[in-house]
Amino acid sequence: MSGFALSRRSLIGAGIGGATLVGLGGLPAAAGQTRLRMFWWGAKERAERTDKVNQLYLGSHPDMTIASETLGWTDYWARLATQTAGRNAPDVLQMDYRYIFEYARRGALLPLDAYVPKALNLSDFSPAAVDSGKVDGKIYGVSLGLNSTAMVYDKGLIQSLGLKEPVWNMTWNEIGDLAAEITKAAKRDGFTGMEDGGGNEPLLEVWLAQRGKSLYTAEGKVGYDDKDMTEWLAFWSDMRKRGASAAPDVQALDRGEIDSNLLSLGKIAMTFAHSNQLVGFQAINKSKLGLSTFPDGGQGAKPGQYLKPAMMWSVSAQSKQAEAAVQLVSYFIADTEAGKLLGVERGVPASSAVRNVVTPMLDDLGRAMVDYISLISDKVGPLPPPPPRGAGEIQAVLRRVNEQVGFGRLTPADGAKQFVAEASAVLARG
Amino acid sequence: MAAAHTPETSWRESATGYLFLAPWLIGFFGLTLGPALVSLYLSFTDYDLLSNPRWVGAANYVRIATSDPKFSAAMHVTFLYVALSVPLKLAFALLVAMMLNRGLRGLPLYRAIFYLPSLIGASVAVSVLWRQVFSGDGLLNQALKLVGIHGPSWISNPDTALYTLVALAVWQFGSPMIIFLAGLRQIPKDVYEAAEIDGASRSQQFWRITLPLLTPVLFFNLVVQTIDAFKAFTPAFIISGGTGGPIDSTLFYTLYLYQEAFAYFRMGYASALAWVLVVIIAVFTALSFLTSRYWVHYDG
């Protein structure tokens, strides 16, 4: 799910079109040279940081070249799958929790256990951080940063309206009340307090977790029933009626990227996103932004949010320079000099040593993110089972069903029935 | 030259020919026929790009025919789009062509200006522009506001989204217009002069002379534009952000195919969808040719 959200950010640059091929030391590889290919999703800011690390690494590895390539989130997965199918996978690739099980179980990734601790230095990783990259007991991915869902809000606007900023332990209804107040106080045409979150899958996941349910069971079935979904869709239907959240034709303008998010379009004051996206949001929003948690389930509810590896490095099973690839990965995640260059752009570093070096040199934004991660660290639940095959499509189904309710084509109850039936059918088909 | 036509020289001559043909031949076999055959094979498999393709027989086609509500939704959207955009676009192209044919001063300039949208038509930039014009506080609604109308967000309302795409298609009338213009130039002036002497009105001249003599050109434009409309992808992809939304109201067939292949990794099923589209386009083209003998006049 950070994948879904990260895509918003990484797609900003992708609109310009296509891949930026950055060949470092791009001369044809001479005899005895190791040529590594590296592929990841992300935009300009990430490209600059990544290339700096590569250059630093090449300084002490003159016998090496690194061809580093980037695309936006959506195009990235299509390209990676195509390259893997064509036996042309990059040596080092950026992996997401949503896909690591699919790739690992199909033998596309190299198990990294044999390289620890000599080539791969995980000594400063917590056991939980190491486990987050494991599939069936073996390490297939190494975390580049920790991340969680977060509410991004227009701090400047809410303060100027004389209202209270959202805090971490607000319930769903309290957030709704605040949103309605913001709408009323702002008095702007087509402006509402918060986004219509009914079609937002990470938000639904947190809401379900607070009631002890999940999006998917460990067996890959849906983890909720008609009743849950009816309440969910009815909650957002009510929010729209109260003017607390965006009208359906306004919400439909959000195409899942930071630059089309209603907050960036100046249509709402609160949006449901991911913590490391704060940098991306702030870059294109004039007003000062703040970070808070998703709504709390109220007294006695289970924790809904969880910490997840924002992004991981994996090594392709097809790689002919596996050892060199693993060493490069190790440099990225465990070297303090590399850590300084990467900052928290991919999330908060998982290595405690790197985190200790990076934290003091952060700007306000970076510090807000680190503070946020430490604030929620003792309020989070366990990492849920990974999304099964077909889960990507269910995101689209959720969005559509919420639109059908929003445009008055379905009642919340009928929408719930339809959603559960369609989601189950998608999972059955795989 | 004629006397020296030995087998050796003819081989040499044809070798040169094949050499010049080589780029096209390589392109045709490597980039068209080869992939087409592979996709035909894949359409009978379950293939997710990572694991090996698994033969499933006609299962993909059976699912398309019997149990895929999104296929029906995409079909509905696509047929509506073709049925609306092609006639409107051709009518508009003909209208403008006739206006330009009146011998305007600065004709080449107008021709270029009207052709421009077609040239850049299918591009991402124009689709992005279109999104700006038709969004909630876009250009159109700002204009409407001046006359006191509060317009909806055209591109993000399921009742209107498809029509903005039809409007975009009609706006790109340039290439059929140029062809119509060439066709109009072919009609001899003395036919009109004779008709005028016989007292034929303007509209009679249009229906009895212009249109019948233009039918071969109209036929050509119809076939080309219909095929193009079935294949339309970029505008819907950009305007809906690849979702086909809101509520699948802009789920063009090719967009659905793309989603299945590259968003949900069902390459086998997407290949089957692609072949169904090939058949549909072939059927429509064949129908056009079959009916053409009744309305296309080549004896100009």
XYZ file of C-alpha atoms in Angstrom:
730
model
C 0.000 0.000 0.000
C 2.847 2.320 0.382
C 3.276 1.315 -3.200
C -0.046 2.786 -4.094
C 0.744 5.950 -2.309
C 4.353 6.203 -3.315
C 3.170 6.064 -6.846
C 1.526 9.411 -6.387
C 4.839 10.917 -5.685
C 6.945 8.989 -8.113
C 4.575 9.685 -10.959
C 5.132 13.411 -10.760
C 8.213 13.152 -12.827
C 6.981 10.308 -14.967
C 4.481 12.478 -16.773
C 7.353 14.117 -18.575
C 7.615 10.779 -20.200
C 9.610 7.669 -20.064
C 12.836 6.562 -18.620
C 15.791 8.582 -17.658
C 18.726 6.422 -18.389
C 21.607 7.502 -16.288
C 24.711 5.587 -17.240
C 27.400 6.409 -14.756
C 30.874 6.030 -16.070
C 28.970 5.078 -19.182
C 31.902 3.848 -21.264
C 31.651 0.368 -22.721
C 32.738 -2.071 -20.050
C 36.322 -3.083 -20.549
C 37.594 -6.564 -19.854
C 37.461 -7.465 -16.168
C 34.883 -4.789 -15.421
C 31.689 -5.479 -13.547
C 28.645 -3.817 -15.015
C 25.612 -3.615 -12.741
C 22.143 -2.582 -13.815
C 19.899 -0.913 -11.250
C 16.184 -0.182 -11.678
C 13.821 1.687 -9.367
C 10.710 3.868 -9.425
C 10.818 7.494 -8.445
C 11.171 11.027 -9.698
C 13.852 13.695 -9.907
C 14.656 14.181 -6.225
C 15.202 10.452 -5.759
C 17.203 10.192 -8.972
C 19.653 12.830 -7.798
C 20.159 11.223 -4.409
C 20.508 7.719 -5.853
C 23.032 8.790 -8.449
C 25.142 10.574 -5.856
C 25.370 7.375 -3.831
C 26.307 5.412 -6.930
C 29.028 7.884 -7.806
C 30.448 7.726 -4.308
C 30.465 3.938 -4.482
C 32.173 3.921 -7.866
C 34.896 6.151 -6.412
C 36.140 3.209 -4.374
C 35.235 0.609 -7.045
C 36.977 1.805 -10.220
C 36.516 -1.571 -11.894
C 32.743 -1.146 -11.919
C 30.003 0.590 -13.864
C 26.415 1.092 -12.741
C 23.596 1.676 -15.192
C 20.801 3.160 -13.138
C 17.317 3.514 -14.604
C 14.061 4.935 -13.272
C 10.362 5.058 -14.205
C 7.081 6.093 -12.568
C 5.312 3.506 -10.382
C 2.776 2.198 -12.909
C 5.192 1.906 -15.805
C 7.846 0.488 -13.511
C 5.978 -2.734 -12.760
C 4.973 -3.297 -16.359
C 8.590 -2.862 -17.432
C 10.038 -4.991 -14.640
C 7.669 -7.860 -15.389
C 8.447 -7.631 -19.100
C 12.197 -7.588 -18.500
C 11.991 -10.494 -16.087
C 9.915 -12.464 -18.584
C 12.505 -11.649 -21.265
C 15.381 -12.931 -19.062
C 16.736 -9.409 -19.009
C 16.068 -8.383 -15.410
C 18.238 -5.688 -13.797
C 20.754 -6.901 -11.186
C 19.513 -4.622 -8.416
C 15.841 -3.674 -8.353
C 13.542 -1.726 -6.092
C 10.826 -3.941 -4.642
C 7.564 -3.219 -2.863
C 5.790 -5.235 -0.187
C 2.837 -5.570 -2.561
C 4.918 -7.526 -5.083
C 7.755 -9.220 -3.192
C 5.824 -12.435 -2.549
C 4.814 -12.768 -6.194
C 8.355 -12.247 -7.426
C 10.075 -14.345 -4.762
C 7.742 -17.329 -5.049
C 8.159 -17.414 -8.802
C 11.915 -17.634 -8.446
C 12.625 -14.196 -9.845
C 14.556 -12.977 -6.788
C 17.775 -14.153 -5.173
C 17.591 -15.306 -1.528
C 20.107 -13.161 0.346
C 20.629 -15.172 3.567
C 23.912 -16.712 2.399
C 25.445 -13.233 2.011
C 24.796 -12.171 5.622
C 26.862 -10.871 7.359
C 29.902 -10.794 5.077
C 28.618 -9.105 1.920
C 25.323 -7.892 3.333
C 25.544 -5.927 6.567
C 22.271 -6.093 8.500
C 23.845 -5.759 11.940
C 22.030 -2.496 12.724
C 18.631 -3.709 11.527
C 16.028 -4.684 14.108
C 14.708 -8.254 13.734
C 11.353 -6.799 12.676
C 13.009 -4.777 9.913
C 14.833 -7.871 8.639
C 11.639 -9.924 8.773
C 9.767 -7.394 6.659
C 11.858 -8.487 3.669
C 11.368 -12.212 4.246
C 9.244 -14.566 2.172
C 8.753 -18.117 3.449
C 11.577 -17.614 5.929
C 14.218 -16.340 3.496
C 15.413 -12.775 2.950
C 14.482 -11.508 -0.507
C 14.443 -7.779 0.129
C 16.262 -5.263 2.301
C 14.398 -2.205 3.558
C 15.444 1.207 2.268
C 13.275 2.976 4.798
C 10.332 2.746 7.156
C 7.040 4.324 6.362
C 3.426 4.425 7.457
C 0.093 5.797 6.381
C -0.453 9.397 7.488
C -2.873 12.252 7.165
C -1.354 15.241 5.385
C -3.168 18.484 6.155
C -3.039 22.166 5.291
C -1.662 23.517 8.536
C -1.527 27.110 7.302
C -5.167 27.146 6.237
C -6.571 25.456 9.340
C -4.654 27.879 11.563
C -5.818 30.888 9.551
C -9.422 29.736 9.974
C -8.873 29.715 13.710
C -9.612 25.998 14.027
C -7.784 23.291 15.949
C -5.303 21.193 14.002
C -5.961 17.434 13.841
C -4.194 15.378 16.521
C -3.181 11.733 16.581
C -5.973 10.268 18.692
C -9.044 11.688 16.946
C -11.843 9.270 16.130
C -13.446 8.940 12.708
C -16.405 11.049 13.771
C -14.204 13.734 15.300
C -12.231 14.022 12.060
C -15.547 14.244 10.225
C -16.749 17.025 12.538
C -13.510 18.929 12.064
C -13.778 18.538 8.288
C -17.336 19.880 8.340
C -16.194 22.871 10.417
C -13.383 23.582 7.967
C -15.808 23.461 5.045
C -18.098 25.894 6.809
C -15.337 28.283 7.869
C -13.512 28.293 4.519
C -16.647 29.312 2.539
C -15.045 28.500 -0.788
C -16.870 27.170 -3.811
C -16.316 23.412 -4.201
C -13.992 23.304 -1.195
C -14.454 20.735 1.590
C -12.580 19.815 4.746
C -11.265 16.462 3.627
C -11.062 14.083 0.707
C -13.736 11.475 0.064
C -11.803 8.533 1.491
C -14.358 5.878 0.547
C -12.284 4.727 -2.399
C -8.949 4.947 -0.593
C -7.740 1.391 0.011
C -5.023 2.106 2.618
C -7.607 4.060 4.606
C -10.095 1.199 4.434
C -7.359 -1.161 5.572
C -6.706 0.912 8.713
C -10.433 1.161 9.433
C -10.833 -2.611 9.088
C -7.807 -3.311 11.288
C -9.330 -1.176 14.040
C -12.319 -3.519 14.058
C -10.052 -6.577 14.099
C -10.499 -7.323 10.400
C -8.181 -7.066 7.414
C -8.292 -6.508 3.663
C -7.103 -10.044 3.034
C -6.815 -13.145 5.132
C -3.599 -15.153 5.238
C -5.286 -17.558 2.801
C -5.776 -14.758 0.290
C -9.542 -14.316 0.744
C -11.359 -11.079 1.546
C -11.161 -10.314 5.270
C -14.477 -8.456 5.665
C -18.164 -8.934 4.944
C -21.155 -7.015 3.564
C -21.872 -5.479 6.947
C -18.396 -3.949 7.292
C -18.540 -2.525 3.802
C -22.043 -1.153 4.264
C -20.896 0.779 7.302
C -17.812 1.967 5.460
C -19.675 3.232 2.412
C -22.427 4.713 4.582
C -19.859 6.627 6.646
C -18.506 8.331 3.529
C -21.969 8.842 2.118
C -22.805 10.672 5.322
C -19.584 12.702 5.110
C -20.496 13.856 1.614
C -24.018 14.762 2.715
C -22.662 16.817 5.580
C -20.330 18.615 3.203
C -17.373 17.318 5.198
C -15.791 15.497 2.264
C -15.493 16.200 -1.445
C -18.377 15.834 -3.899
C -18.026 12.830 -6.232
C -17.226 14.794 -9.366
C -14.526 16.693 -7.494
C -13.093 13.544 -5.916
C -12.922 11.901 -9.346
C -10.276 14.455 -10.335
C -7.832 12.693 -8.003
C -5.947 10.274 -10.208
C -3.769 8.774 -7.513
C -0.776 11.087 -7.747
C 0.394 13.915 -5.525
C -0.092 16.520 -8.244
C -3.725 15.569 -8.845
C -4.524 15.079 -5.176
C -7.322 17.409 -4.083
C -5.045 18.949 -1.456
C -2.644 19.999 -4.211
C -5.596 21.231 -6.303
C -6.691 23.454 -3.423
C -10.011 21.622 -2.951
C -9.546 20.086 0.487
C -7.609 20.636 3.712
C -6.944 17.025 4.776
C -5.891 14.032 2.701
C -5.027 10.425 3.516
C -1.571 9.510 2.248
C 1.807 8.173 3.428
C 4.352 9.768 5.738
C 7.267 9.966 3.286
C 5.018 11.753 0.794
C 5.053 14.859 2.957
C 8.161 16.017 1.072
C 6.444 15.594 -2.271
C 3.254 17.330 -1.120
C 5.103 20.253 0.420
C 7.161 20.723 -2.750
C 4.042 21.690 -4.729
C 1.861 23.244 -2.000
C 2.417 26.865 -1.042
C 0.724 26.630 2.330
C 2.564 24.999 5.237
C 1.561 21.346 5.625
C 1.378 19.127 8.677
C 1.387 15.413 9.373
C -1.020 13.491 11.597
C -2.280 9.942 11.946
C -5.253 8.330 10.257
C -8.348 8.470 12.481
C -8.277 6.384 15.636
C -10.799 3.601 16.106
C -11.791 5.077 19.481
C -11.688 3.540 22.947
C -10.688 -0.111 22.940
C -10.023 -0.334 19.228
C -7.035 -2.244 17.912
C -4.163 -0.319 16.323
C -4.961 0.220 12.653
C -1.748 1.533 11.212
C 1.451 -0.425 10.812
C 5.058 0.260 9.931
C 6.104 -1.140 6.626
C 9.266 -1.136 4.559
C 8.637 1.774 2.220
C 10.846 0.292 -0.444
C 13.301 -2.555 -0.596
C 16.305 -3.459 -2.655
C 16.193 -6.934 -4.122
C 18.671 -8.783 -6.324
C 17.508 -10.612 -9.413
C 17.884 -14.392 -9.485
C 19.103 -13.909 -13.054
C 21.997 -11.686 -12.009
C 25.424 -12.827 -13.161
C 27.181 -10.538 -10.676
C 25.162 -11.429 -7.610
C 27.999 -10.882 -5.164
C 28.720 -7.380 -6.505
C 25.024 -6.580 -6.558
C 24.602 -7.599 -2.922
C 27.604 -5.475 -1.908
C 26.080 -2.453 -3.599
C 22.788 -3.085 -1.788
C 24.654 -3.329 1.491
C 26.323 0.008 0.797
C 22.972 1.685 0.201
C 21.311 0.432 3.378
C 24.155 0.270 5.899
C 26.795 2.845 4.950
C 26.483 6.110 6.838
C 27.905 8.195 3.964
C 25.297 6.729 1.614
C 22.681 7.306 4.291
C 23.554 10.990 4.498
C 23.002 11.373 0.764
C 19.725 9.426 0.751
C 18.229 11.181 3.789
C 14.625 10.145 4.465
C 13.427 10.528 0.904
C 12.624 6.795 0.722
C 11.436 6.700 4.332
C 13.225 6.571 7.673
C 16.386 4.382 7.437
C 15.972 0.930 8.993
C 19.590 0.752 10.187
C 19.888 2.394 13.607
C 23.457 3.500 12.884
C 22.415 5.256 9.689
C 19.360 6.760 11.390
C 21.558 8.213 14.150
C 23.797 9.914 11.606
C 20.956 11.135 9.399
C 18.532 12.507 11.981
C 20.582 15.517 13.201
C 21.144 16.796 9.678
C 17.500 16.812 8.572
C 15.463 19.888 7.694
C 12.044 20.566 9.276
C 10.206 18.342 6.845
C 12.549 15.419 7.300
C 12.400 15.809 11.058
C 8.593 15.894 11.011
C 8.668 12.566 9.244
C 11.120 10.988 11.670
C 9.097 12.377 14.599
C 5.958 10.932 13.084
C 7.462 7.471 12.719
C 8.705 7.508 16.309
C 5.346 8.879 17.542
C 3.376 6.006 16.055
C 5.959 3.274 16.597
C 4.349 2.102 19.837
C 0.799 2.497 18.495
C 1.026 0.267 15.456
C -0.156 -3.241 14.749
C 1.699 -6.059 12.990
C 2.379 -6.043 9.264
C -0.702 -7.604 7.611
C -0.414 -10.505 5.179
C 0.737 -9.334 1.749
C -1.921 -8.616 -0.872
C -2.712 -11.729 -2.925
C -2.743 -11.941 -6.724
C -5.342 -9.651 -8.224
C -5.321 -7.219 -5.295
C -4.311 -4.372 -7.597
C -7.628 -4.692 -9.368
C -9.593 -4.561 -6.107
C -8.262 -1.058 -5.507
C -9.923 -0.046 -8.759
C -13.152 -1.842 -7.809
C -13.263 -0.018 -4.468
C -12.825 3.303 -6.184
C -15.577 2.539 -8.679
C -18.085 1.262 -6.127
C -17.541 4.323 -3.936
C -18.161 6.466 -7.026
C -21.345 4.552 -7.769
C -22.589 5.319 -4.272
C -21.368 8.915 -4.532
C -23.174 9.591 -7.796
C -26.328 8.031 -6.373
C -26.296 4.919 -8.560
C -26.159 2.524 -5.618
C -27.144 2.616 -1.954
C -24.331 1.888 0.512
C -25.863 -1.532 1.209
C -26.075 -2.483 -2.465
C -22.622 -1.062 -3.081
C -21.255 -3.173 -0.232
C -22.838 -6.319 -1.612
C -21.466 -5.613 -5.062
C -17.991 -4.794 -3.771
C -17.652 -7.947 -1.694
C -18.908 -10.076 -4.591
C -16.570 -8.461 -7.124
C -13.539 -8.520 -4.839
C -14.119 -12.205 -4.085
C -14.463 -12.957 -7.794
C -11.212 -11.111 -8.568
C -9.357 -13.083 -5.892
C -10.838 -16.384 -7.039
C -9.574 -15.668 -10.543
C -6.169 -14.487 -9.313
C 20.147 -3.435 -70.871
C 17.319 -5.586 -72.095
C 19.717 -7.956 -73.841
C 21.797 -8.492 -70.718
C 18.961 -9.906 -68.674
C 20.873 -12.962 -67.483
C 19.927 -14.832 -64.307
C 22.921 -13.308 -62.584
C 21.962 -9.712 -63.186
C 18.346 -10.354 -62.295
C 19.488 -11.855 -59.005
C 21.638 -8.833 -58.503
C 18.783 -6.526 -59.306
C 16.434 -8.268 -56.948
C 19.100 -8.461 -54.251
C 19.363 -4.711 -54.357
C 15.601 -4.549 -54.174
C 15.485 -6.829 -51.166
C 18.239 -4.838 -49.556
C 16.145 -1.722 -49.816
C 13.116 -3.638 -48.627
C 15.010 -5.122 -45.705
C 14.068 -2.520 -43.104
C 10.413 -2.991 -43.895
C 10.692 -6.781 -44.058
C 12.546 -6.956 -40.757
C 10.007 -4.616 -39.232
C 7.082 -6.578 -40.600
C 8.274 -10.015 -39.516
C 10.023 -8.934 -36.324
C 7.674 -6.270 -35.030
C 4.288 -7.085 -36.568
C 3.803 -10.656 -37.706
C 6.001 -12.275 -35.052
C 4.437 -10.539 -32.059
C 0.979 -11.057 -33.567
C 1.534 -14.808 -33.740
C 2.944 -14.864 -30.218
C -0.076 -12.939 -28.966
C -2.368 -15.394 -30.737
C -0.628 -18.220 -28.888
C -0.749 -16.314 -25.586
C -4.465 -15.738 -26.000
C -4.922 -19.457 -25.337
C -2.829 -19.349 -22.164
C -2.812 -18.013 -18.662
C 0.292 -15.823 -18.618
C 1.333 -13.336 -15.916
C 4.679 -12.339 -17.462
C 6.643 -13.921 -14.594
C 5.713 -17.598 -14.674
C 5.625 -19.650 -17.859
C 2.449 -19.427 -19.951
C -0.004 -22.209 -19.090
C -2.210 -23.571 -21.879
C -5.893 -23.086 -21.038
C -7.472 -23.690 -24.424
C -10.377 -21.413 -25.261
C -11.012 -20.459 -21.631
C -10.122 -16.794 -22.168
C -12.504 -16.493 -25.091
C -15.212 -18.300 -23.181
C -14.846 -15.834 -20.339
C -15.041 -12.874 -22.713
C -18.202 -14.269 -24.252
C -19.988 -15.352 -21.106
C -18.825 -13.890 -17.832
C -16.964 -10.606 -18.054
C -19.099 -7.594 -17.093
C -16.161 -5.243 -17.729
C -15.923 -6.509 -21.292
C -19.564 -5.551 -21.830
C -18.991 -2.175 -20.182
C -15.956 -1.501 -22.379
C -17.878 -2.607 -25.478
C -20.751 -0.313 -24.630
C -18.457 2.686 -24.141
C -16.448 1.968 -27.279
C -19.446 1.462 -29.566
C -21.097 4.593 -28.251
C -17.879 6.477 -28.891
C -17.499 5.133 -32.430
C -21.166 5.718 -33.270
C -21.049 9.323 -32.065
C -17.571 10.498 -32.904
C -17.146 9.135 -36.438
C -20.280 10.640 -38.077
C -19.897 13.915 -36.200
C -16.252 14.199 -37.078
C -16.867 13.431 -40.758
C -19.783 15.848 -40.963
C -17.695 18.566 -39.382
C -14.707 17.789 -41.612
C -16.902 17.990 -44.712
C -18.486 21.238 -43.586
C -15.144 22.921 -43.027
C -13.727 21.473 -46.243
C -16.623 22.968 -48.202
C -16.119 26.335 -46.568
C -12.432 26.272 -47.405
C -13.212 25.139 -50.944
C -14.977 28.423 -51.691
C -11.609 29.877 -52.645
C -10.785 31.810 -49.524
C -7.844 34.101 -49.463
C -5.046 32.624 -47.372
C -6.426 29.112 -47.822
C -3.126 27.325 -47.052
C -3.008 29.085 -43.717
C -6.527 28.009 -42.750
C -5.791 24.518 -43.935
C -2.751 24.391 -41.701
C -4.599 25.819 -38.711
C -7.497 23.401 -39.035
C -5.134 20.502 -39.577
C -3.039 21.272 -36.526
C -5.292 19.573 -33.928
C -5.097 16.339 -35.925
C -1.374 16.526 -36.124
C -0.951 16.766 -32.387
C -4.309 15.137 -31.762
C -3.553 11.820 -30.162
C -0.766 13.289 -28.091
C -0.558 13.399 -24.339
C -0.249 17.185 -24.339
C -3.584 17.762 -26.056
C -5.333 15.329 -23.752
C -3.901 17.144 -20.776
C -5.103 20.429 -22.271
C -8.555 18.913 -22.745
C -8.616 17.889 -19.128
C -7.909 21.477 -18.126
C -10.642 22.858 -20.365
C -13.357 20.502 -19.124
C -12.486 20.136 -15.439
C -14.544 21.699 -12.670
C -13.000 25.149 -12.762
C -11.675 24.800 -16.286
C -11.988 27.177 -19.198
C -15.439 25.991 -20.244
C -17.035 26.499 -16.860
C -15.397 29.884 -16.464
C -16.975 30.888 -19.755
C -20.331 29.485 -18.630
C -20.048 31.395 -15.384
C -20.045 34.643 -17.371
C -23.564 33.849 -18.538
C -24.587 32.668 -15.105
C -24.434 28.907 -15.617
C -22.739 26.778 -12.980
C -21.319 23.858 -14.952
C -20.378 20.452 -13.531
C -16.913 18.966 -13.761
C -17.440 17.546 -17.242
C -14.532 15.109 -17.291
C -15.205 13.660 -13.852
C -18.946 13.180 -14.104
C -20.097 9.810 -15.446
C -22.949 11.465 -17.354
C -20.706 13.751 -19.389
C -17.167 12.351 -19.392
C -17.535 10.328 -22.595
C -19.001 13.284 -24.488
C -15.947 15.406 -23.750
C -13.904 12.675 -25.427
C -16.291 12.704 -28.391
C -15.829 16.455 -28.601
C -12.073 15.991 -28.543
C -12.324 13.513 -31.425
C -14.542 15.843 -33.468
C -12.125 18.669 -32.885
C -9.443 16.557 -34.539
C -11.239 16.672 -37.882
C -8.175 17.862 -39.813
C -7.045 14.767 -41.634
C -10.438 13.748 -43.082
C -10.966 17.423 -43.902
C -7.823 17.567 -46.035
C -8.931 14.456 -47.866
C -12.434 15.877 -48.387
C -10.887 19.071 -49.686
C -8.877 17.105 -52.233
C -12.052 15.241 -53.216
C -14.020 18.474 -53.627
C -11.318 19.826 -55.902
C -11.819 16.823 -58.180
C -15.461 17.628 -58.906
C -15.620 19.429 -62.251
C -16.930 23.006 -61.984
C -19.034 22.686 -65.157
C -21.307 20.165 -63.437
C -22.328 22.855 -60.954
C -22.648 25.451 -63.714
C -24.970 23.155 -65.649
C -27.023 22.496 -62.513
C -27.284 26.191 -61.782
C -28.564 26.867 -65.292
C -31.174 24.151 -64.717
C -32.228 26.027 -61.567
C -30.909 23.627 -58.889
C -30.782 25.136 -55.421
C -27.690 25.048 -53.202
C -28.978 22.160 -51.157
C -30.021 20.274 -54.278
C -26.534 20.754 -55.637
C -25.094 19.367 -52.423
C -27.312 16.296 -52.216
C -27.358 15.492 -55.940
C -23.852 16.423 -57.014
C -21.363 17.017 -54.211
C -22.251 14.124 -51.955
C -22.615 11.404 -54.625
C -19.388 12.425 -56.335
C -17.650 12.508 -52.991
C -18.727 9.027 -51.882
C -15.408 7.304 -52.704
C -13.624 9.806 -50.475
C -16.338 9.556 -47.848
C -15.991 5.788 -47.905
C -12.258 5.985 -47.406
C -12.606 8.427 -44.530
C -15.327 6.336 -42.932
C -13.235 3.164 -42.911
C -10.091 4.872 -41.656
C -11.866 6.892 -38.970
C -13.887 3.926 -37.746
C -10.756 1.839 -37.313
C -9.069 4.750 -35.564
C -12.012 5.267 -33.232
C -12.054 1.608 -32.224
C -8.378 1.874 -31.384
C -8.614 5.162 -29.450
C -6.603 5.018 -26.256
C -4.557 8.061 -25.251
C -7.353 10.581 -24.536
C -9.207 8.218 -22.213
C -5.983 7.084 -20.593
C -4.887 10.627 -19.825
C -8.229 12.124 -18.915
C -9.250 9.350 -16.539
C -5.728 8.746 -15.281
C -5.828 5.228 -16.674
C -8.854 4.238 -14.609
C -11.561 4.479 -17.256
C -13.583 6.295 -14.624
C -15.662 7.739 -13.199
C -17.707 4.539 -12.931
C -16.161 3.039 -16.091
C -17.778 5.771 -18.197
C -14.591 6.207 -20.241
C -13.438 2.594 -20.188
C -12.434 2.325 -23.843
C -11.807 -1.174 -25.094
C -8.083 -0.574 -25.556
C -7.848 0.930 -22.092
C -9.453 -2.176 -20.596
C -7.045 -4.316 -22.600
C -4.114 -2.281 -21.316
C -5.284 -2.601 -17.715
C -5.586 -6.372 -17.990
C -2.147 -6.712 -19.581
C -0.009 -4.238 -17.691
C -1.858 -3.301 -14.514
C -3.189 -6.741 -13.534
C -0.602 -8.892 -15.393
C -3.126 -11.013 -17.278
C -1.266 -11.032 -20.571
C -3.059 -14.127 -21.843
C -6.488 -12.658 -21.296
C -5.413 -9.306 -22.742
C -4.161 -11.084 -25.863
C -7.565 -12.714 -26.264
C -9.208 -9.300 -25.872
C -6.883 -7.922 -28.553
C -7.853 -10.639 -30.993
C -11.528 -10.046 -30.344
C -10.926 -6.393 -31.247
C -9.157 -7.454 -34.456
C -12.210 -9.510 -35.401
C -14.611 -6.680 -34.565
C -12.669 -4.188 -36.680
C -12.407 -6.702 -39.505
C -16.158 -7.289 -39.415
C -16.899 -3.566 -39.511
C -14.479 -2.986 -42.351
C -15.914 -5.905 -44.295
C -19.438 -4.573 -43.738
C -18.390 -1.185 -45.047
C -16.971 -2.784 -48.174
C -20.003 -5.016 -48.687
C -22.480 -2.160 -48.441
C -20.275 0.213 -50.406
C -21.509 -1.027 -53.768
C -24.921 0.404 -52.937
C -23.808 3.904 -52.083
C -20.310 4.554 -53.377
C -20.156 5.908 -56.949
C -16.892 5.548 -58.762
C -18.141 6.775 -62.108
C -17.267 10.404 -61.507
